[in-house]
Short mmCIF file of C-alpha atoms in Angstrom, two decimals:
data_model
loop_
_atom_site.label_atom_id
_atom_site.label_comp_id
_atom_site.label_asym_id
_atom_site.label_seq_id
_atom_site.Cartn_x
_atom_site.Cartn_y
_atom_site.Cartn_z
CA UNK A 520 -33.63 -67.38 38.61
CA UNK A 521 -30.50 -68.12 36.69
CA UNK A 522 -27.50 -69.20 38.65
CA UNK A 523 -23.98 -68.73 37.43
CA UNK A 524 -23.36 -72.45 37.11
CA UNK A 525 -25.80 -72.99 34.24
CA UNK A 526 -24.96 -69.72 32.44
CA UNK A 527 -22.83 -71.73 30.07
CA UNK A 528 -25.90 -73.64 28.98
CA UNK A 529 -27.94 -70.47 28.43
CA UNK A 530 -28.84 -69.75 24.82
CA UNK A 531 -30.31 -66.37 25.65
CA UNK A 532 -29.83 -64.54 28.91
CA UNK A 533 -31.45 -61.15 29.35
CA UNK A 534 -30.69 -59.13 32.49
CA UNK A 535 -32.40 -55.96 33.67
CA UNK A 536 -33.41 -54.93 30.15
CA UNK A 537 -34.97 -51.49 29.77
CA UNK A 538 -36.15 -50.02 26.48
CA UNK A 539 -37.59 -46.57 25.91
CA UNK A 540 -39.21 -45.25 22.74
CA UNK A 541 -38.88 -41.53 23.47
CA UNK A 542 -40.43 -41.08 26.90
CA UNK A 543 -42.39 -44.29 26.63
CA UNK A 544 -40.86 -47.13 28.65
CA UNK A 545 -41.74 -50.25 26.69
CA UNK A 546 -39.60 -52.73 28.65
CA UNK A 547 -39.32 -52.13 32.36
CA UNK A 548 -36.47 -54.26 33.61
CA UNK A 549 -36.81 -57.66 31.99
CA UNK A 550 -34.96 -60.72 33.31
CA UNK A 551 -35.36 -63.56 30.88
CA UNK A 552 -33.64 -66.83 30.22
CA UNK A 553 -33.74 -69.51 27.57
CA UNK A 554 -31.69 -72.68 27.95
CA UNK A 555 -30.15 -74.50 25.00
CA UNK A 556 -32.71 -76.55 23.12
CA UNK A 557 -35.61 -74.93 24.93
CA UNK A 558 -38.75 -73.67 23.24
CA UNK A 559 -40.11 -70.59 24.96
CA UNK A 560 -43.38 -68.98 23.94
CA UNK A 561 -43.96 -65.35 24.87
CA UNK A 562 -47.62 -64.38 25.07
CA UNK A 563 -49.43 -61.24 26.11
CA UNK A 564 -51.71 -58.48 24.87
CA UNK A 565 -50.56 -56.20 22.04
CA UNK A 566 -48.38 -53.39 23.33
CA UNK A 567 -47.08 -55.54 26.15
CA UNK A 568 -43.51 -55.31 24.82
CA UNK A 569 -43.13 -58.94 23.76
CA UNK A 570 -42.11 -58.15 20.17
CA UNK A 571 -39.74 -55.45 21.38
CA UNK A 572 -38.12 -57.97 23.73
CA UNK A 573 -37.66 -60.39 20.83
CA UNK A 574 -36.23 -57.66 18.60
CA UNK A 575 -33.79 -56.64 21.33
CA UNK A 576 -32.31 -60.15 21.37
CA UNK A 577 -30.73 -59.60 17.92
CA UNK A 578 -30.41 -55.86 18.38
CA UNK A 579 -32.99 -54.87 15.76
CA UNK A 580 -33.95 -52.60 18.64
CA UNK A 581 -31.12 -51.09 20.66
CA UNK A 582 -31.79 -51.62 24.38
CA UNK A 583 -31.71 -48.46 26.47
CA UNK A 584 -29.98 -50.32 29.30
CA UNK A 585 -29.38 -53.86 30.46
CA UNK A 586 -27.36 -56.85 29.33
CA UNK A 587 -28.13 -59.52 26.75
CA UNK A 588 -25.99 -62.63 26.44
CA UNK A 589 -26.36 -64.94 23.45
CA UNK A 590 -24.57 -68.26 23.93
CA UNK A 591 -22.47 -66.52 26.55
CA UNK A 592 -21.47 -63.62 24.26
CA UNK A 593 -22.56 -60.20 25.42
CA UNK A 594 -24.17 -58.66 22.34
CA UNK A 595 -24.94 -55.43 24.20
CA UNK A 596 -21.17 -54.86 24.55
CA UNK A 597 -20.32 -51.90 22.26
CA UNK A 598 -17.38 -53.88 20.88
CA UNK A 599 -19.43 -56.94 19.97
CA UNK A 600 -19.48 -58.00 16.31
CA UNK A 601 -23.22 -57.66 15.90
CA UNK A 602 -23.28 -58.84 12.28
CA UNK A 603 -21.51 -62.09 13.12
CA UNK A 604 -23.84 -62.63 16.08
CA UNK A 605 -26.95 -61.98 14.01
CA UNK A 606 -25.83 -64.59 11.49
CA UNK A 607 -26.10 -67.13 14.32
CA UNK A 608 -29.63 -66.08 15.26
CA UNK A 609 -32.36 -66.93 12.74
CA UNK A 610 -35.35 -64.64 12.67
CA UNK A 611 -38.82 -65.08 11.20
CA UNK A 612 -41.06 -62.04 10.80
CA UNK A 613 -44.82 -61.63 10.89
CA UNK A 614 -44.70 -60.13 7.37
CA UNK A 615 -42.31 -62.85 6.01
CA UNK A 616 -39.99 -60.22 4.44
CA UNK A 617 -38.83 -62.45 1.62
CA UNK A 618 -36.78 -60.60 -0.98
CA UNK A 619 -39.30 -60.10 -3.81
CA UNK A 620 -36.69 -59.52 -6.52
CA UNK A 621 -35.09 -62.93 -5.99
CA UNK A 622 -36.26 -66.45 -6.57
CA UNK A 623 -36.98 -68.66 -3.58
CA UNK A 624 -33.66 -70.43 -4.05
CA UNK A 625 -31.75 -67.14 -4.26
CA UNK A 626 -33.52 -65.94 -1.11
CA UNK A 627 -31.99 -68.94 0.62
CA UNK A 628 -28.51 -68.71 -0.88
CA UNK A 629 -27.75 -64.99 -0.97
CA UNK A 630 -26.78 -64.56 2.68
CA UNK A 631 -24.95 -67.90 2.75
CA UNK A 632 -22.74 -66.64 -0.05
CA UNK A 633 -22.37 -63.00 1.00
CA UNK A 634 -22.12 -63.51 4.76
CA UNK A 635 -20.89 -67.06 5.37
CA UNK A 636 -18.80 -67.01 2.15
CA UNK A 637 -20.05 -70.41 1.09
CA UNK A 638 -19.60 -71.37 -2.55
CA UNK A 639 -22.57 -71.40 -4.90
CA UNK A 640 -22.75 -75.20 -4.99
CA UNK A 641 -22.64 -75.66 -1.23
CA UNK A 642 -25.15 -72.86 -0.63
CA UNK A 643 -27.53 -74.35 -3.17
CA UNK A 644 -27.22 -77.76 -1.57
CA UNK A 645 -28.00 -76.37 1.90
CA UNK A 646 -30.89 -74.33 0.47
CA UNK A 647 -32.45 -77.30 -1.28
CA UNK A 648 -32.19 -79.42 1.87
CA UNK A 649 -34.00 -76.75 3.86
CA UNK A 650 -36.68 -76.29 1.19
CA UNK A 651 -37.21 -80.03 1.35
CA UNK A 652 -37.56 -79.77 5.09
CA UNK A 653 -40.37 -77.19 4.86
CA UNK A 654 -42.01 -79.14 2.04
CA UNK A 655 -41.42 -76.65 -0.77
CA UNK A 656 -38.78 -78.31 -2.95
CA UNK A 657 -40.90 -77.65 -6.03
CA UNK A 658 -40.93 -73.87 -5.44
CA UNK A 659 -37.18 -73.27 -5.70
CA UNK A 660 -37.45 -71.27 -8.92
CA UNK A 661 -40.67 -69.40 -8.06
CA UNK A 662 -40.73 -65.75 -7.00
CA UNK A 663 -42.20 -64.95 -3.56
CA UNK A 664 -45.16 -63.05 -5.07
CA UNK A 665 -46.40 -66.31 -6.58
CA UNK A 666 -46.55 -68.13 -3.24
CA UNK A 667 -49.31 -68.18 -0.66
CA UNK A 668 -48.69 -66.56 2.70
CA UNK A 669 -48.15 -69.92 4.35
CA UNK A 670 -45.65 -70.95 1.68
CA UNK A 671 -43.84 -67.62 1.98
CA UNK A 672 -43.52 -68.05 5.73
CA UNK A 673 -42.15 -71.57 5.31
CA UNK A 674 -39.62 -70.21 2.81
CA UNK A 675 -38.70 -67.53 5.36
CA UNK A 676 -38.09 -70.26 7.94
CA UNK A 677 -35.98 -72.21 5.44
CA UNK A 678 -34.03 -69.04 4.66
CA UNK A 679 -33.20 -68.54 8.33
CA UNK A 680 -32.29 -72.22 8.74
CA UNK A 681 -29.92 -72.07 5.76
CA UNK A 682 -27.59 -69.97 7.89
CA UNK A 683 -27.33 -72.90 10.34
CA UNK A 684 -28.33 -70.69 13.27
CA UNK A 685 -27.85 -71.63 16.91
CA UNK A 686 -31.37 -70.46 17.68
CA UNK A 687 -34.49 -69.12 16.03
CA UNK A 688 -36.62 -66.10 16.90
CA UNK A 689 -40.22 -66.03 15.69
CA UNK A 690 -42.14 -62.75 15.78
CA UNK A 691 -45.85 -63.66 15.52
CA UNK A 692 -45.10 -65.96 12.57
CA UNK A 693 -48.72 -66.91 11.92
CA UNK A 694 -50.51 -63.63 12.66
CA UNK A 695 -50.55 -62.47 9.02
CA UNK A 696 -51.77 -65.81 7.67
CA UNK A 697 -55.20 -66.95 6.59
CA UNK A 698 -56.48 -69.38 9.24
CA UNK A 699 -56.29 -72.43 6.98
CA UNK A 700 -52.59 -71.78 6.28
CA UNK A 701 -51.53 -71.51 9.92
CA UNK A 702 -51.31 -75.28 10.41
CA UNK A 703 -48.56 -75.85 7.81
CA UNK A 704 -46.33 -73.23 9.39
CA UNK A 705 -46.92 -74.53 12.92
CA UNK A 706 -46.13 -78.07 11.73
CA UNK A 707 -42.75 -76.91 10.44
CA UNK A 708 -42.08 -75.17 13.75
CA UNK A 709 -43.03 -78.29 15.69
CA UNK A 710 -40.58 -80.33 13.62
CA UNK A 711 -37.88 -77.82 14.40
CA UNK A 712 -38.66 -77.96 18.11
CA UNK A 713 -38.53 -81.75 18.12
CA UNK A 714 -35.07 -81.60 16.51
CA UNK A 715 -33.86 -79.65 19.53
CA UNK A 716 -33.68 -76.16 18.03
CA UNK A 717 -33.63 -73.36 20.58
CA UNK A 718 -36.69 -71.26 19.85
CA UNK A 719 -38.16 -68.02 21.17
CA UNK A 720 -41.66 -67.59 19.82
CA UNK A 721 -43.86 -64.53 20.25
CA UNK A 722 -47.28 -65.90 19.41
CA UNK A 723 -51.02 -65.84 19.91
CA UNK A 724 -51.27 -69.57 19.14
CA UNK A 725 -52.10 -70.90 22.60
CA UNK A 726 -52.51 -74.43 21.25
CA UNK A 727 -48.94 -74.37 19.92
CA UNK A 728 -47.64 -72.93 23.20
CA UNK A 729 -49.42 -75.62 25.23
CA UNK A 730 -48.25 -78.45 23.03
CA UNK A 731 -44.69 -77.49 22.08
CA UNK A 732 -43.31 -74.97 24.57
CA UNK A 733 -41.02 -75.92 27.44
CA UNK A 734 -41.84 -72.62 29.05
CA UNK A 735 -44.49 -69.96 28.60
CA UNK A 736 -43.83 -66.33 29.50
CA UNK A 737 -46.74 -63.94 29.97
CA UNK A 738 -45.90 -60.26 29.49
CA UNK A 739 -48.05 -57.22 30.15
CA UNK A 740 -47.19 -53.54 30.40
CA UNK A 741 -43.47 -54.06 29.77
CA UNK A 742 -42.88 -56.59 32.53
CA UNK A 743 -42.93 -60.36 32.77
CA UNK A 744 -46.00 -61.05 34.86
CA UNK A 745 -45.78 -64.80 35.03
CA UNK A 746 -43.68 -67.61 33.59
CA UNK A 747 -43.52 -71.35 33.93
CA UNK A 748 -44.60 -74.62 32.41
CA UNK A 749 -47.34 -74.26 29.79
CA UNK A 750 -49.71 -76.37 31.87
CA UNK A 751 -49.25 -74.03 34.82
CA UNK A 752 -49.30 -70.64 33.08
CA UNK A 753 -52.04 -71.52 30.60
CA UNK A 754 -53.98 -74.02 32.70
CA UNK A 755 -53.68 -72.58 36.17
CA UNK A 756 -52.57 -68.95 35.98
CA UNK A 757 -51.72 -67.42 39.34
CA UNK A 758 -51.79 -63.77 38.44
CA UNK A 759 -55.08 -62.03 37.77
CA UNK A 760 -53.75 -60.20 34.70
CA UNK A 761 -52.82 -63.57 33.19
CA UNK A 762 -56.23 -64.91 34.06
CA UNK A 763 -57.94 -61.91 32.47
CA UNK A 764 -55.84 -62.22 29.28
CA UNK A 765 -56.36 -65.96 28.94
CA UNK A 766 -60.09 -65.68 29.53
CA UNK A 767 -60.25 -63.35 26.54
CA UNK A 768 -58.13 -65.39 24.11
CA UNK A 769 -58.97 -68.98 24.98
CA UNK B 1137 -92.82 -29.38 -8.39
CA UNK B 1138 -94.71 -32.59 -7.89
CA UNK B 1139 -93.73 -36.19 -8.40
CA UNK B 1140 -93.68 -35.80 -12.17
CA UNK B 1141 -90.31 -34.07 -11.88
CA UNK B 1142 -88.64 -37.47 -12.25
CA UNK B 1143 -89.72 -37.62 -15.89
CA UNK B 1144 -87.16 -35.65 -17.90
CA UNK B 1145 -88.29 -32.75 -19.94
CA UNK B 1146 -87.82 -32.74 -23.70
CA UNK B 1147 -84.13 -31.99 -23.38
CA UNK B 1148 -80.97 -33.75 -24.39
CA UNK B 1149 -79.61 -36.35 -22.01
CA UNK B 1150 -76.21 -35.45 -20.47
CA UNK B 1151 -74.52 -38.06 -22.60
CA UNK B 1152 -75.94 -36.70 -25.83
CA UNK B 1153 -75.06 -33.19 -24.78
CA UNK B 1154 -71.46 -34.26 -24.09
CA UNK B 1155 -71.29 -35.90 -27.52
CA UNK B 1156 -72.59 -32.73 -29.19
CA UNK B 1157 -70.00 -30.60 -27.38
CA UNK B 1158 -67.32 -32.97 -28.58
CA UNK B 1159 -68.47 -32.70 -32.21
CA UNK B 1160 -68.40 -28.93 -31.95
CA UNK B 1161 -64.84 -29.13 -30.65
CA UNK B 1162 -63.76 -31.37 -33.53
CA UNK B 1163 -65.40 -29.00 -36.01
CA UNK B 1164 -63.59 -26.03 -34.50
CA UNK B 1165 -60.28 -27.87 -34.68
CA UNK B 1166 -60.78 -28.79 -38.33
CA UNK B 1167 -61.82 -25.22 -39.09
CA UNK B 1168 -58.70 -23.87 -37.40
CA UNK B 1169 -56.42 -26.21 -39.35
CA UNK B 1170 -58.13 -25.32 -42.64
CA UNK B 1171 -57.87 -21.59 -41.99
CA UNK B 1172 -54.21 -21.84 -41.05
CA UNK B 1173 -53.51 -23.96 -44.11
CA UNK B 1174 -55.25 -21.42 -46.36
CA UNK B 1175 -53.52 -18.33 -45.03
CA UNK B 1176 -50.07 -19.93 -44.78
CA UNK B 1177 -47.57 -19.22 -47.51
CA UNK B 1178 -46.68 -22.79 -48.46
CA UNK B 1179 -44.04 -21.86 -50.95
CA UNK B 1180 -42.26 -19.79 -48.34
CA UNK B 1181 -42.58 -22.52 -45.72
CA UNK B 1182 -41.14 -25.11 -48.04
CA UNK B 1183 -38.29 -22.77 -48.90
CA UNK B 1184 -37.52 -21.82 -45.29
CA UNK B 1185 -38.03 -25.14 -43.50
CA UNK B 1186 -37.85 -27.97 -45.99
CA UNK B 1187 -35.04 -27.13 -48.37
CA UNK B 1188 -33.86 -30.61 -49.30
CA UNK B 1189 -30.56 -29.36 -50.77
CA UNK B 1190 -29.63 -27.72 -47.50
CA UNK B 1191 -30.83 -30.71 -45.49
CA UNK B 1192 -28.81 -33.06 -47.66
CA UNK B 1193 -25.68 -30.95 -47.22
CA UNK B 1194 -25.80 -31.51 -43.46
CA UNK B 1195 -25.27 -35.22 -43.77
CA UNK B 1196 -23.30 -37.02 -42.56
CA UNK B 1197 -21.97 -34.36 -40.13
CA UNK B 1198 -25.28 -33.94 -38.33
CA UNK B 1199 -25.12 -37.62 -37.40
CA UNK B 1200 -21.42 -38.41 -37.01
CA UNK B 1201 -20.58 -35.18 -35.18
CA UNK B 1202 -23.65 -33.46 -33.77
CA UNK B 1203 -25.88 -36.39 -32.82
CA UNK B 1204 -22.85 -38.33 -31.61
CA UNK B 1205 -21.73 -35.43 -29.39
CA UNK B 1206 -25.20 -34.89 -27.98
CA UNK B 1207 -25.29 -38.56 -26.99
CA UNK B 1208 -21.77 -38.44 -25.52
CA UNK B 1209 -22.46 -35.27 -23.49
CA UNK B 1210 -25.76 -36.65 -22.23
CA UNK B 1211 -24.34 -40.07 -21.37
CA UNK B 1212 -21.38 -38.59 -19.47
CA UNK B 1213 -23.60 -36.12 -17.61
CA UNK B 1214 -26.15 -38.79 -16.77
CA UNK B 1215 -23.55 -41.30 -15.58
CA UNK B 1216 -21.91 -38.74 -13.30
CA UNK B 1217 -25.33 -37.45 -12.19
CA UNK B 1218 -26.57 -40.93 -11.35
CA UNK B 1219 -23.49 -41.70 -9.26
CA UNK B 1220 -23.69 -38.31 -7.55
CA UNK B 1221 -27.44 -38.68 -7.03
CA UNK B 1222 -26.96 -42.07 -5.39
CA UNK B 1223 -24.30 -40.74 -3.04
CA UNK B 1224 -26.40 -37.67 -2.18
CA UNK B 1225 -29.48 -39.84 -1.57
CA UNK B 1226 -27.57 -42.17 0.78
CA UNK B 1227 -26.08 -39.16 2.58
CA UNK B 1228 -29.54 -37.63 2.88
CA UNK B 1229 -30.81 -40.81 4.55
CA UNK B 1230 -27.77 -41.14 6.80
CA UNK B 1231 -28.05 -40.96 10.56
CA UNK B 1232 -24.95 -38.76 10.55
CA UNK B 1233 -26.04 -35.12 10.77
CA UNK B 1234 -23.28 -33.45 8.71
CA UNK B 1235 -23.83 -35.90 5.81
CA UNK B 1236 -27.51 -34.94 5.75
CA UNK B 1237 -26.79 -31.21 5.91
CA UNK B 1238 -24.16 -31.28 3.17
CA UNK B 1239 -26.28 -33.32 0.78
CA UNK B 1240 -29.35 -31.18 1.46
CA UNK B 1241 -27.29 -28.07 0.71
CA UNK B 1242 -25.93 -29.46 -2.56
CA UNK B 1243 -29.35 -30.70 -3.67
CA UNK B 1244 -31.09 -27.39 -2.91
CA UNK B 1245 -28.32 -25.39 -4.59
CA UNK B 1246 -28.22 -27.24 -7.90
CA UNK B 1247 -31.96 -27.84 -8.08
CA UNK B 1248 -32.54 -24.15 -7.54
CA UNK B 1249 -30.14 -22.81 -10.19
CA UNK B 1250 -30.89 -22.65 -13.92
CA UNK B 1251 -28.70 -25.15 -15.76
CA UNK B 1252 -27.37 -22.29 -17.88
CA UNK B 1253 -25.98 -20.59 -14.77
CA UNK B 1254 -24.25 -23.80 -13.71
CA UNK B 1255 -22.66 -24.12 -17.16
CA UNK B 1256 -21.43 -20.54 -17.01
CA UNK B 1257 -20.06 -20.78 -13.51
CA UNK B 1258 -18.26 -24.04 -14.21
CA UNK B 1259 -17.10 -23.10 -17.69
CA UNK B 1260 -15.83 -19.63 -16.91
CA UNK B 1261 -15.67 -19.43 -13.13
CA UNK B 1262 -13.56 -22.52 -12.48
CA UNK B 1263 -10.78 -21.46 -14.82
CA UNK B 1264 -10.71 -18.02 -13.19
CA UNK B 1265 -10.74 -19.41 -9.67
CA UNK B 1266 -8.23 -22.22 -10.06
CA UNK B 1267 -6.32 -21.20 -13.14
CA UNK B 1268 -7.02 -24.53 -14.85
CA UNK B 1269 -8.83 -24.87 -18.12
CA UNK B 1270 -11.27 -27.76 -18.06
CA UNK B 1271 -12.06 -29.44 -21.34
CA UNK B 1272 -15.55 -28.83 -22.62
CA UNK B 1273 -16.45 -32.47 -22.13
CA UNK B 1274 -15.38 -32.31 -18.47
CA UNK B 1275 -17.38 -29.13 -17.95
CA UNK B 1276 -20.51 -30.50 -19.57
CA UNK B 1277 -20.18 -33.72 -17.58
CA UNK B 1278 -19.84 -31.78 -14.33
CA UNK B 1279 -22.61 -29.30 -15.10
CA UNK B 1280 -25.17 -31.80 -16.37
CA UNK B 1281 -24.17 -34.21 -13.61
CA UNK B 1282 -24.62 -31.66 -10.84
CA UNK B 1283 -27.99 -30.47 -12.09
CA UNK B 1284 -29.24 -33.94 -12.96
CA UNK B 1285 -27.73 -35.47 -9.82
CA UNK B 1286 -29.56 -33.02 -7.58
CA UNK B 1287 -32.89 -34.07 -9.09
CA UNK B 1288 -32.02 -37.75 -9.19
CA UNK B 1289 -30.94 -37.71 -5.54
CA UNK B 1290 -34.49 -36.90 -4.48
CA UNK B 1291 -35.90 -39.56 -6.80
CA UNK B 1292 -33.49 -42.19 -5.51
CA UNK B 1293 -34.19 -41.22 -1.90
CA UNK B 1294 -37.91 -41.67 -2.49
CA UNK B 1295 -37.22 -45.04 -4.12
CA UNK B 1296 -35.15 -46.24 -1.17
CA UNK B 1297 -37.83 -45.14 1.26
CA UNK B 1298 -40.45 -46.98 -0.78
CA UNK B 1299 -38.74 -50.29 0.03
CA UNK B 1300 -40.38 -51.69 3.19
CA UNK B 1301 -38.23 -51.45 6.32
CA UNK B 1302 -38.69 -55.18 6.86
CA UNK B 1303 -36.54 -55.88 3.80
CA UNK B 1304 -33.58 -54.12 5.38
CA UNK B 1305 -34.26 -55.76 8.75
CA UNK B 1306 -34.48 -59.22 7.21
CA UNK B 1307 -31.14 -58.64 5.46
CA UNK B 1308 -29.53 -57.49 8.71
CA UNK B 1309 -30.88 -60.47 10.67
CA UNK B 1310 -29.18 -62.72 8.11
CA UNK B 1311 -25.90 -61.15 9.19
CA UNK B 1312 -25.47 -58.69 6.31
CA UNK B 1313 -23.70 -55.42 7.04
CA UNK B 1314 -25.46 -52.13 6.38
CA UNK B 1315 -23.68 -51.66 3.03
CA UNK B 1316 -24.26 -55.24 1.95
CA UNK B 1317 -27.96 -54.99 2.80
CA UNK B 1318 -28.29 -51.75 0.84
CA UNK B 1319 -26.42 -53.03 -2.22
CA UNK B 1320 -27.93 -56.51 -2.41
CA UNK B 1321 -31.44 -56.04 -1.05
CA UNK B 1322 -32.64 -52.43 -0.86
CA UNK B 1323 -31.14 -50.65 -3.90
CA UNK B 1324 -32.16 -53.25 -6.52
CA UNK B 1325 -35.75 -52.93 -5.33
CA UNK B 1326 -35.53 -49.13 -5.16
CA UNK B 1327 -34.19 -48.86 -8.72
CA UNK B 1328 -37.07 -50.93 -10.03
CA UNK B 1329 -39.48 -48.35 -8.69
CA UNK B 1330 -37.57 -45.33 -9.97
CA UNK B 1331 -36.52 -46.54 -13.42
CA UNK B 1332 -39.32 -44.56 -15.16
CA UNK B 1333 -38.52 -41.22 -13.45
CA UNK B 1334 -34.80 -41.79 -14.02
CA UNK B 1335 -35.43 -42.31 -17.73
CA UNK B 1336 -37.39 -39.06 -17.75
CA UNK B 1337 -34.38 -37.37 -16.21
CA UNK B 1338 -32.25 -38.77 -19.05
CA UNK B 1339 -34.61 -37.16 -21.57
CA UNK B 1340 -34.36 -33.82 -19.76
CA UNK B 1341 -30.56 -34.03 -19.76
CA UNK B 1342 -30.54 -34.78 -23.48
CA UNK B 1343 -32.17 -31.42 -24.06
CA UNK B 1344 -30.11 -29.60 -21.43
CA UNK B 1345 -26.93 -30.79 -23.14
CA UNK B 1346 -27.62 -28.07 -25.75
CA UNK B 1347 -26.55 -25.49 -23.15
CA UNK B 1348 -22.95 -26.49 -23.79
CA UNK B 1349 -22.93 -23.93 -26.64
CA UNK B 1350 -22.31 -21.24 -24.02
CA UNK B 1351 -18.78 -22.62 -23.51
CA UNK B 1352 -17.73 -21.90 -27.07
CA UNK B 1353 -17.17 -25.06 -29.08
CA UNK B 1354 -14.77 -26.08 -31.78
CA UNK B 1355 -16.36 -27.56 -34.90
CA UNK B 1356 -15.84 -31.17 -33.92
CA UNK B 1357 -17.41 -30.48 -30.51
CA UNK B 1358 -20.71 -29.26 -31.94
CA UNK B 1359 -23.76 -30.98 -30.62
CA UNK B 1360 -27.17 -30.86 -32.27
CA UNK B 1361 -28.36 -27.40 -31.24
CA UNK B 1362 -25.04 -25.66 -31.91
CA UNK B 1363 -24.77 -27.48 -35.22
CA UNK B 1364 -28.29 -26.45 -36.16
CA UNK B 1365 -27.74 -22.79 -35.24
CA UNK B 1366 -24.51 -22.62 -37.15
CA UNK B 1367 -26.04 -24.06 -40.30
CA UNK B 1368 -29.17 -21.99 -39.90
CA UNK B 1369 -27.09 -18.83 -39.86
CA UNK B 1370 -24.79 -19.94 -42.65
CA UNK B 1371 -27.68 -20.76 -44.98
CA UNK B 1372 -30.11 -18.12 -43.74
CA UNK B 1373 -32.59 -20.96 -43.67
CA UNK B 1374 -34.51 -22.90 -40.98
CA UNK B 1375 -34.16 -26.33 -42.56
CA UNK B 1376 -31.19 -27.27 -40.34
CA UNK B 1377 -33.40 -26.72 -37.29
CA UNK B 1378 -35.95 -29.18 -38.65
CA UNK B 1379 -33.15 -31.69 -39.20
CA UNK B 1380 -31.82 -31.46 -35.68
CA UNK B 1381 -35.34 -31.48 -34.24
CA UNK B 1382 -35.85 -34.85 -35.90
CA UNK B 1383 -32.50 -36.00 -34.47
CA UNK B 1384 -33.59 -35.06 -30.93
CA UNK B 1385 -36.81 -36.98 -31.43
CA UNK B 1386 -34.73 -39.90 -32.63
CA UNK B 1387 -33.25 -40.02 -29.09
CA UNK B 1388 -36.20 -39.01 -26.94
CA UNK B 1389 -39.12 -40.84 -28.52
CA UNK B 1390 -37.58 -44.31 -28.10
CA UNK B 1391 -36.73 -43.37 -24.49
CA UNK B 1392 -40.35 -42.30 -23.89
CA UNK B 1393 -41.54 -45.61 -25.26
CA UNK B 1394 -39.15 -47.40 -22.90
CA UNK B 1395 -40.52 -45.37 -19.96
CA UNK B 1396 -44.10 -46.26 -20.81
CA UNK B 1397 -43.18 -49.94 -21.13
CA UNK B 1398 -41.44 -49.84 -17.75
CA UNK B 1399 -44.36 -48.07 -16.11
CA UNK B 1400 -46.81 -50.59 -17.48
CA UNK B 1401 -44.57 -53.39 -16.25
CA UNK B 1402 -44.07 -52.06 -12.72
CA UNK B 1403 -47.81 -51.32 -12.55
CA UNK B 1404 -48.51 -54.96 -13.32
CA UNK B 1405 -46.01 -56.29 -10.79
CA UNK B 1406 -47.79 -54.49 -7.95
#
C-alpha cells in the first residue's frame, strides 16, 4: 500500500472511499492509488462500481465518506475549489458528450476561453494542435452530428487535452463504438500513454489493458478484488472471482 | 362458410367506399355554402362589414396607434414573461427547496387565473394596496408577463430537462461553474427545442394584450381591439372589426409560418 514518502508522487490517491446510492452501497471502502505517469485500467463486471469510482475522482459523484487526493490536493475537502480541480482532470465519456450546437473547433476552445481565460488566438492554436494529434485537423469546422462515433470520441479526447490536464479519466471510452472504430480511439489513447500522461481507464478492452496498462485493477461488488501488473491479473489471476470474470470475457 | 369466403362478394372495396364517403362530404359542404350564400343578405353584409368609407377613415390611426400599441404591449409582456419564465424554470429545477416551492406557487397561481383577473387585480388592486398609480404600459407588461411567464416557465423547464445530463457533466468536467455550464452549454440547446412553443406563446400574448381595455385607455393608448370597439360603436358598423381582424392576422400569420419553419428544421436536425 501507499506509504507517506511517495504521496507526493501520487496523481490520484483514494482512501477508504464509500459511496451509497440510497441504501445501496456501491463502493465499500476503496483504497486506490495511481502514480504520476501511470496508466491504470479498471476492469470488472457491470455494476461492480468501477464507473462510480472514476466519477468520484472528479466529484461527478459525491462520495459518501472517504478521502480523495488529486496531486496532493484533497478534493473531498468541503473548502476545495472543485471547479479549478476539475479543469486539471480531463474526462472522456462513453457517450462522447460533445456539444452538438458548436463546431468541433468551438468544442475545443470554449472551456479554454471561459475557464482558463485564454485568448481566442491562443485557444484556437491549442485546439488545432490537439485536433492534429487525434488525426482530425480537417474536421475543425464540422458539427459533431456529422462525425462518426470514433471521430466524435477522438474529438472528445482532444477537447479534454486542450485544457492541458494533469491526468485523464476514461469512462468506457470505446463501449459505444462500432467494433471497426474502436482501434482509432485506442491508438490515440496509446499515444497519450506513451507520452507519459497519467490515465485512469475504465474499460472492457482487455487487449488494451494488457498492452498499455502499468497496473490493472479488478473490481467486483464495490470492492477491489485484485490489482497488479497486467500480466499477473490478466494472465494469472489469483482470486476466483477474477478468474470467473476473465474466463467469460477473454 | 366454406373456403370461398376469401372471394369478396359483389360489394365495394374499402378504398372505394372511403372515396364515396369523401365525395358525399364534399357535396354536403358545397351544398351548405350555396345555401348560406343564397339566404344571406349580401347588401346588408356589405353595408355592415365592408364599408370602404369607414375602413378608409380608420387609416392611418389603426396602424400608427392601434397596431403599434398592440405590438408594444405584446413585446413588453413577452420580454418580461420570458425573463420571468427563465428564472422560474431555473428555480423549479433548483436543489434548494424554498426556490422550488416559491416558483411552483407562482406558476400554479398565474397559470390558474384568467388573464382578465390578473389585469384587474394589477390595474386596480395595486393602486389601492400601495397607493401608487402604475402606468398602463407597466400594468400590461406585468400582467402579460406574469401570465405568459407562468406558462413559459414550464416550457423552458421541459426544454432544459430535454438536454442530456451528459452535456452538463461534460461542461462541469471542463471546469465550468454551474452557471457557466447552464448559460453556455445547456440553455442554448434547450432554447432550440422550445423555440416553436415559445413562438406559440407569443401569438397567445398578442391576443391577450387586448385585455388591456379593462384598465381604461386614453386615445393614444388604444390597441387594436379597443380601437376596433370604439370605431364600431361610433359608426354603428362592424367594418372596423374586420379591419382590426386583418391587423391581428398580419401579426400572427407570419409568426405561425415561422413556427412551422422552426418545427420542420428541428425535426430534421434530430
